[in-house]
Amino acid sequence: MTVPMSDPDTADRTGSAPAHAADTDTADTGAAALLTALRRDLPEDALGTGPEATGPYATDRSGSRPDGIPLAVVHATHTEHVQTALRHAHDLRVPVVPRGAGTGLSGGASAGAGSVVLDLSRMNRVLELSPEEQIAVVEPGVITAELDRAAGEFGLRYAPDPASAAISTIGGNIATNAGGLRCAKYGVTRDALLGLDAVLADGTLVRAGRRTVKGVTGYDLTGLLTGSEGTLGVITSATVRLRPVPEETVTVAAYFATFAEGAEAVSALTAARVEPAMAELLDGPVLGAVDDAQGTALRSRGGALLLLQCDGRGAAAEADAAVRCLRGHATSVEVTGDPAEADRLLAARRLALPSLERLGRVLIEDIAVPRSRLAAAVREIDAAADRHGVRIFTFAHAADGNLHPILVLDPDLPGIPDAAWQAAGDIFSAALRLGGTLTGEHGVGTLKRRWLADELGPDQHRLQRRVKAAFDPHGILNPGKAL
């Protein structure tokens, strides 16, 4: 695969020709008309304009830097605000970028000049929580961990558990089909999502899915909108499935000499039919970064740390089986049933990315490979780092083959160096060669679009563009993202 050397933060991503003066004049006229319409039809505090109001919404946690800053920010508090903003933007052909908490890692919520950000973080109500049906109906701005806590009052929980659960929103989780720490057993966001309300590009409100556990009427629009990165519709509510809190949870911490040996141990667990609720693997450099940031001493224990959790009535027996399997690979293995000790261990995983962000600008990758090829993928990542002379820190949702190689770059550089893009290209090529995918849960956004066709192929790529056109004929929803 040939890797273009231009930085996708600045390169044209649409394949269209540069705008002419007449096009610019038309855009300016449309923008002015849109602001007039929004000021007329939205509450006064729902619209923000000017650099101070819009600047903070130009990028997300990926650090992707678009050209310029957004035209305006609409702070929606009701579905009607979303419909109003989209109806006017559709009529006037003004691009709209949906946004939750801005914790996305692929540039999916970055918003450049001339765009309107649709901020959904104020739509943060739990509309219904039914212990009998084990479901909740929530608005998109509800923080993931807060939904989990609300369910916990009834002995239930929201199973998807992204590492950013304390700050990420349900709407953002749906937009990227986020996974998380417990996805080894409980699946990703799509597996917990029963139905949703979404506003299409022209302001039409559609209700997809259902409240029942089963349902196959019509096409699965809920599944299609999940993971669509704000390019097909804007989520305004979601009906999600809750699960009982497990009666017992046992946590296992295993240290290894190398990250590759830890990956091989995870493959051995899979072969032994051990199915933990969680299997998180961190390499030695990540452990060192956590130590430096948090004052821990994890790196002294080994070159990699595997954190397992087994839950349910058979948790102890399953943990025992895991320990027996791991002892032939690990340098040391510890087991605890103490929730406080488990939280202390899991804090290392949840703090991994914040600890790396202290070291420089991070380019966060997200590949997934068949579980049996996990160790091979680890070796490919190490080889790419050595070949191109870049620092790569890796952690993984190991039980489902999802790896996060994190490139840490000099924050003073104006863009992303060629060596970093070459290393990233090598990693993506390796993932596809091993039978995997470019992204397991973070989405394509802007940072991975140059490699998209390598995975989809031309026929599927064209089909997906036709689906996009059916939902968004004028291309106003999150343009330049995903496809």
XYZ file of C-alpha atoms in Angstrom:
483
model
C 0.000 0.000 0.000
C 1.333 3.431 -0.927
C 1.033 5.919 1.914
C 0.531 9.592 0.891
C 2.824 11.885 2.799
C 0.561 14.902 3.190
C -0.851 15.460 6.686
C -4.607 14.682 6.576
C -5.130 17.450 9.115
C -4.478 19.921 6.274
C -4.950 17.976 3.027
C -8.219 18.128 1.103
C -10.201 15.040 2.127
C -13.152 15.266 -0.195
C -11.363 14.886 -3.513
C -13.122 18.021 -4.766
C -11.457 20.900 -6.540
C -10.492 24.031 -4.574
C -13.345 26.464 -4.053
C -13.649 29.351 -6.537
C -14.516 32.874 -5.494
C -18.143 32.400 -6.567
C -18.386 29.261 -4.424
C -16.979 31.196 -1.474
C -19.482 34.009 -2.004
C -22.345 31.488 -2.066
C -21.070 29.845 1.130
C -20.788 33.216 2.848
C -24.346 34.105 1.838
C -25.619 30.755 3.108
C -23.771 31.145 6.392
C -25.208 34.610 6.987
C -28.718 33.412 6.188
C -28.301 30.424 8.499
C -27.211 32.577 11.434
C -30.202 34.842 10.863
C -32.571 31.855 10.849
C -31.016 30.267 13.931
C -31.146 33.517 15.898
C -34.823 33.791 15.001
C -35.867 30.210 15.733
C -33.679 29.096 18.659
C -33.553 30.325 22.260
C -30.999 33.074 22.798
C -28.678 30.923 24.928
C -28.735 28.065 22.402
C -26.538 29.793 19.812
C -22.873 30.711 20.212
C -20.851 32.682 17.660
C -17.434 34.291 17.572
C -13.988 32.783 18.243
C -14.363 32.539 22.023
C -17.626 30.608 21.714
C -16.685 28.384 18.791
C -12.916 27.884 19.179
C -13.169 25.204 21.901
C -15.333 23.118 19.555
C -12.885 23.006 16.637
C -11.250 19.714 17.615
C -11.785 16.605 19.681
C -9.430 14.526 21.821
C -7.634 13.248 18.725
C -5.921 16.616 18.392
C -6.838 16.699 14.692
C -6.537 20.331 13.665
C -8.941 21.559 10.976
C -8.532 24.772 9.032
C -10.141 27.655 10.885
C -12.825 27.550 13.559
C -16.561 26.850 13.291
C -19.073 29.444 12.216
C -21.360 28.776 15.184
C -22.271 26.331 17.940
C -25.851 25.252 18.587
C -26.275 24.066 22.182
C -29.324 21.857 21.808
C -31.408 21.005 24.857
C -34.400 19.469 23.031
C -34.924 17.403 19.896
C -36.749 20.355 18.350
C -33.527 22.397 18.501
C -31.727 19.684 16.561
C -34.500 19.582 13.965
C -34.495 23.363 13.577
C -30.727 23.561 13.124
C -30.616 20.746 10.588
C -33.621 21.925 8.610
C -32.065 25.346 8.056
C -28.569 23.960 7.424
C -29.982 21.493 4.880
C -31.890 24.228 3.027
C -28.836 26.514 2.946
C -26.227 23.748 2.342
C -24.186 24.547 5.453
C -22.139 21.662 6.965
C -23.071 20.459 10.465
C -20.784 18.592 12.855
C -22.568 16.691 15.680
C -20.649 16.596 18.952
C -20.988 15.116 22.420
C -18.213 15.448 24.975
C -15.453 15.746 22.370
C -13.656 12.641 23.652
C -13.430 11.039 20.192
C -10.009 9.848 19.108
C -10.184 9.909 15.307
C -11.083 13.504 14.455
C -14.756 12.680 13.944
C -15.908 15.782 15.838
C -13.368 18.238 14.420
C -15.094 21.264 12.883
C -13.455 23.753 10.559
C -14.325 27.104 9.055
C -17.869 27.525 7.766
C -19.339 24.623 9.759
C -21.924 24.620 12.529
C -21.282 22.456 15.571
C -24.362 20.760 16.975
C -23.483 20.351 20.662
C -25.634 17.652 22.275
C -23.981 17.619 25.705
C -26.860 19.532 27.319
C -29.347 16.827 26.270
C -28.283 14.836 29.316
C -31.427 13.395 30.885
C -32.213 9.798 31.749
C -35.786 9.802 30.434
C -36.753 6.369 31.741
C -35.159 3.548 33.702
C -37.211 0.363 33.942
C -35.857 -2.296 36.319
C -38.646 -4.650 35.248
C -37.759 -4.489 31.559
C -34.056 -3.897 32.270
C -33.903 -0.987 29.850
C -33.203 2.725 29.991
C -34.142 5.544 27.623
C -31.528 8.293 27.622
C -30.634 11.442 25.760
C -27.314 11.522 23.868
C -25.496 13.785 26.332
C -25.807 11.385 29.273
C -22.339 10.488 30.572
C -21.713 6.756 30.263
C -20.635 6.254 33.869
C -23.638 8.223 35.155
C -26.015 5.874 33.365
C -24.140 2.958 34.905
C -24.501 4.522 38.378
C -28.210 5.194 37.870
C -28.745 1.577 36.848
C -26.711 0.442 39.859
C -29.384 1.763 42.222
C -31.587 -1.068 40.932
C -28.921 -3.766 40.934
C -28.336 -3.287 37.205
C -25.573 -1.873 35.066
C -24.884 -0.562 31.592
C -22.390 -3.126 30.347
C -20.386 -1.196 27.703
C -17.462 0.325 29.575
C -15.116 2.488 27.476
C -12.003 3.636 29.317
C -13.391 7.180 28.945
C -16.693 6.216 30.633
C -16.323 8.983 33.228
C -16.358 11.683 30.515
C -17.742 10.194 27.273
C -21.426 10.382 26.335
C -23.884 7.741 25.195
C -24.432 9.591 21.920
C -20.716 9.625 21.192
C -20.488 5.946 22.118
C -23.241 5.189 19.604
C -21.604 7.332 16.911
C -18.421 5.245 17.052
C -19.917 1.956 18.285
C -17.549 2.246 21.243
C -16.248 -0.895 22.914
C -14.464 -0.780 26.222
C -13.060 -2.856 29.005
C -15.989 -5.257 29.436
C -16.583 -5.877 25.732
C -14.820 -9.271 25.850
C -17.955 -10.763 27.391
C -20.704 -8.191 26.953
C -19.961 -6.831 23.510
C -19.790 -3.267 22.222
C -22.341 -0.437 22.216
C -24.366 -1.979 19.378
C -24.933 -5.073 21.529
C -26.566 -2.955 24.250
C -28.632 -0.757 21.932
C -32.263 -1.674 21.258
C -33.535 1.445 19.533
C -32.928 5.120 18.942
C -34.388 8.383 17.741
C -32.380 10.230 15.116
C -32.834 13.444 13.171
C -31.911 13.188 9.497
C -30.122 15.884 7.535
C -33.368 17.592 6.472
C -34.742 17.740 10.018
C -36.932 14.632 9.793
C -37.181 12.699 13.069
C -37.094 8.911 12.666
C -37.550 6.252 15.328
C -35.643 3.040 14.709
C -35.497 -0.218 16.633
C -37.729 -1.194 19.514
C -38.007 -1.709 23.293
C -38.149 -5.490 23.052
C -35.129 -7.778 23.250
C -36.067 -9.302 19.888
C -37.212 -7.593 16.707
C -36.479 -7.966 12.995
C -39.118 -5.762 11.330
C -37.636 -3.963 8.347
C -34.007 -3.077 7.806
C -31.828 -2.632 10.879
C -31.530 1.160 10.861
C -30.453 1.118 14.513
C -27.436 -0.991 13.612
C -26.711 1.149 10.549
C -26.769 4.424 12.481
C -24.582 2.929 15.209
C -20.977 3.557 14.247
C -21.919 5.979 11.450
C -19.903 8.802 13.065
C -22.578 11.470 12.685
C -22.675 11.147 8.892
C -26.193 9.669 8.531
C -28.204 11.259 11.338
C -28.021 12.896 14.756
C -29.001 10.713 17.720
C -31.451 12.424 20.082
C -32.396 9.492 22.326
C -31.465 5.858 22.772
C -33.140 2.825 24.313
C -30.422 0.689 25.853
C -30.333 -2.706 27.465
C -29.256 -3.062 31.105
C -27.887 -6.170 32.779
C -27.856 -7.430 36.370
C -24.780 -6.564 38.396
C -22.779 -9.827 38.708
C -22.998 -11.594 42.039
C -19.235 -12.008 42.168
C -16.216 -10.503 40.419
C -12.657 -11.810 40.631
C -9.703 -9.835 39.279
C -6.439 -11.376 38.083
C -3.236 -9.399 37.482
C -0.503 -11.219 35.537
C 2.904 -9.783 34.689
C 5.017 -10.892 31.716
C 8.564 -10.350 30.530
C 7.345 -8.925 27.213
C 4.155 -7.639 25.647
C 4.300 -10.363 22.992
C 4.381 -13.041 25.692
C 1.328 -11.463 27.276
C -0.446 -11.563 23.902
C 0.449 -15.227 23.492
C -0.996 -15.919 26.941
C -4.287 -14.303 25.930
C -4.401 -16.539 22.861
C -3.851 -19.510 25.175
C -6.814 -18.392 27.309
C -9.007 -18.246 24.221
C -7.881 -21.704 23.151
C -8.684 -22.985 26.660
C -12.267 -21.634 26.321
C -11.832 -19.186 29.194
C -14.155 -16.208 28.616
C -13.324 -13.342 30.991
C -15.496 -10.275 31.175
C -12.370 -8.184 30.743
C -8.833 -8.777 29.467
C -6.713 -5.630 29.259
C -3.045 -5.844 28.251
C -0.572 -2.976 28.736
C 3.014 -2.930 27.485
C 6.087 -1.910 29.481
C 6.352 1.646 28.093
C 2.697 2.273 28.993
C 3.328 0.979 32.518
C 6.316 3.319 32.794
C 4.208 6.286 31.678
C 1.513 5.424 34.246
C 4.195 5.099 36.939
C 5.606 8.532 36.097
C 2.182 10.165 36.080
C 0.597 8.365 39.018
C 3.524 7.485 41.303
C 3.011 3.726 40.948
C 5.658 1.038 40.444
C 4.069 -1.233 37.861
C 6.986 -1.265 35.413
C 9.272 -2.840 37.995
C 7.032 -5.910 38.013
C 7.500 -6.783 34.351
C 7.415 -5.801 30.694
C 3.636 -6.167 30.361
C 0.561 -6.374 32.585
C -2.586 -8.363 31.842
C -5.689 -7.478 33.844
C -8.467 -10.056 33.785
C -11.877 -9.975 35.378
C -14.226 -12.936 35.629
C -17.762 -12.302 36.834
C -21.015 -14.052 37.612
C -21.798 -17.079 39.720
C -18.882 -19.042 38.290
C -16.359 -16.210 38.605
C -14.077 -17.969 41.089
C -13.939 -21.187 39.085
C -13.285 -19.318 35.847
C -10.558 -17.226 37.481
C -8.929 -20.426 38.757
C -8.927 -21.817 35.221
C -7.393 -18.582 33.935
C -4.663 -18.636 36.571
C -3.763 -22.241 35.731
C -3.446 -21.271 32.092
C -1.426 -18.113 32.789
C 1.116 -19.625 35.167
C 2.958 -21.242 32.290
C 3.457 -17.842 30.623
C 3.564 -15.147 33.327
C 6.386 -14.141 35.652
C 3.836 -13.565 38.432
C 0.079 -13.845 38.934
C -2.081 -12.203 41.604
C -5.777 -12.770 42.346
C -8.168 -10.565 44.326
C -11.866 -10.474 45.071
C -11.558 -7.134 46.872
C -13.376 -4.403 44.874
C -11.055 -1.664 46.174
C -7.962 -3.561 45.085
C -9.565 -4.306 41.725
C -10.331 -0.604 41.234
C -6.721 0.239 42.040
C -5.483 -2.167 39.393
C -8.001 -1.031 36.781
C -7.048 2.589 37.405
C -3.768 1.849 35.638
C -5.690 0.944 32.497
C -8.109 3.851 32.666
C -5.243 6.303 33.236
C -3.077 4.932 30.435
C -4.103 7.468 27.786
C -4.062 10.515 30.118
C -0.584 9.436 31.245
C 0.638 9.244 27.645
C -0.872 12.627 26.820
C 1.547 14.140 29.341
C 4.470 12.987 27.188
C 3.567 14.758 23.940
C 1.026 14.886 21.147
C -0.575 11.477 20.765
C -1.643 9.853 17.503
C -4.059 7.208 18.689
C -4.497 4.142 16.539
C -7.085 1.398 16.890
C -6.737 -1.851 14.983
C -8.371 -5.203 15.569
C -7.133 -8.604 14.432
C -8.377 -12.171 14.881
C -7.631 -13.171 18.470
C -5.267 -15.905 17.372
C -3.143 -13.272 15.548
C -2.767 -10.914 18.504
C 0.890 -11.777 19.180
C 1.725 -11.425 15.480
C 0.144 -7.956 15.463
C 2.216 -6.964 18.505
C 5.407 -7.962 16.682
C 4.335 -5.940 13.622
C 3.775 -2.861 15.786
C 7.213 -3.208 17.389
C 8.816 -3.624 13.964
C 7.066 -0.492 12.637
C 8.322 1.538 15.592
C 11.911 0.365 15.048
C 11.776 0.789 11.276
C 10.615 4.399 11.379
C 12.186 5.552 14.644
C 8.951 6.574 16.368
C 7.810 5.977 19.944
C 4.829 3.629 20.118
C 3.060 2.684 23.342
C 0.516 -0.120 23.110
C -2.395 -1.376 25.170
C -5.190 -3.663 24.129
C -8.648 -5.050 24.750
C -6.839 -8.308 24.342
C -9.671 -10.833 24.563
C -11.247 -9.496 21.369
C -8.049 -8.680 19.485
C -8.420 -4.882 19.668
C -5.052 -3.101 19.945
C -4.333 0.570 20.542
C -0.841 1.507 19.329
C -0.273 5.087 20.497
C 2.356 7.165 18.687
C 3.692 9.907 20.961
C 5.042 12.867 18.989
C 6.824 16.119 19.701
C 4.056 18.612 20.567
C 6.062 21.525 19.132
C 5.985 20.144 15.588
C 3.476 21.981 13.360
C 2.107 18.770 11.873
C 2.546 15.034 12.021
C 5.947 13.918 10.693
C 6.211 11.619 7.692
C 7.827 8.906 9.808
C 4.726 8.747 12.001
C 2.390 8.363 9.017
C 4.677 5.713 7.535
C 4.616 3.776 10.817
C 0.839 4.104 11.011
C 0.523 2.903 7.408
C 2.667 -0.134 8.172
C 0.498 -0.960 11.190
C -2.737 -0.676 9.195
C -1.308 -2.778 6.369
C -0.294 -5.417 8.902
C -3.769 -5.435 10.480
C -5.425 -6.048 7.111
C -2.820 -8.651 6.145
C -3.560 -10.517 9.386
C -7.264 -10.588 8.577
C -8.172 -7.602 10.751
C -9.618 -4.106 10.457
C -8.449 -0.477 10.534
C -10.590 0.402 13.528
C -12.305 -1.659 16.186
C -14.088 1.106 18.079
C -12.692 4.626 17.564
C -14.036 5.121 14.063
C -12.436 6.389 10.857
C -13.015 10.111 11.419
C -10.462 12.122 9.457
C -7.296 10.335 10.531
C -7.923 7.010 8.764
C -9.768 7.999 5.604
C -6.693 7.556 3.409
C -6.678 3.820 4.202
C -10.426 3.200 4.070
C -10.563 1.917 0.489
C -7.876 -0.661 1.256
C -10.274 -2.405 3.619
C -13.634 -1.811 1.938
C -12.700 -2.328 -1.681
C -14.251 -0.283 -4.520
C -17.639 -2.020 -4.747
C -18.477 -1.761 -1.052
C -17.089 1.774 -0.916
C -19.468 2.858 -3.711
C -22.396 1.119 -2.022
C -21.695 2.890 1.262
C -21.544 6.237 -0.529
C -25.001 5.528 -1.980
C -26.312 4.796 1.512
C -24.849 8.108 2.684
C -26.544 9.944 -0.194
C -29.917 8.400 0.692
C -29.714 9.724 4.252
C -27.951 13.009 3.481
C -28.407 13.999 -0.197
C -26.623 17.348 0.119
C -23.724 15.976 2.186
C -24.087 18.407 5.087
C -23.704 15.896 7.931
C -20.117 15.706 9.147
C -18.584 16.076 5.685
C -15.054 14.802 5.184
C -15.450 12.149 7.889
C -15.652 8.352 7.777
C -16.308 7.726 4.053
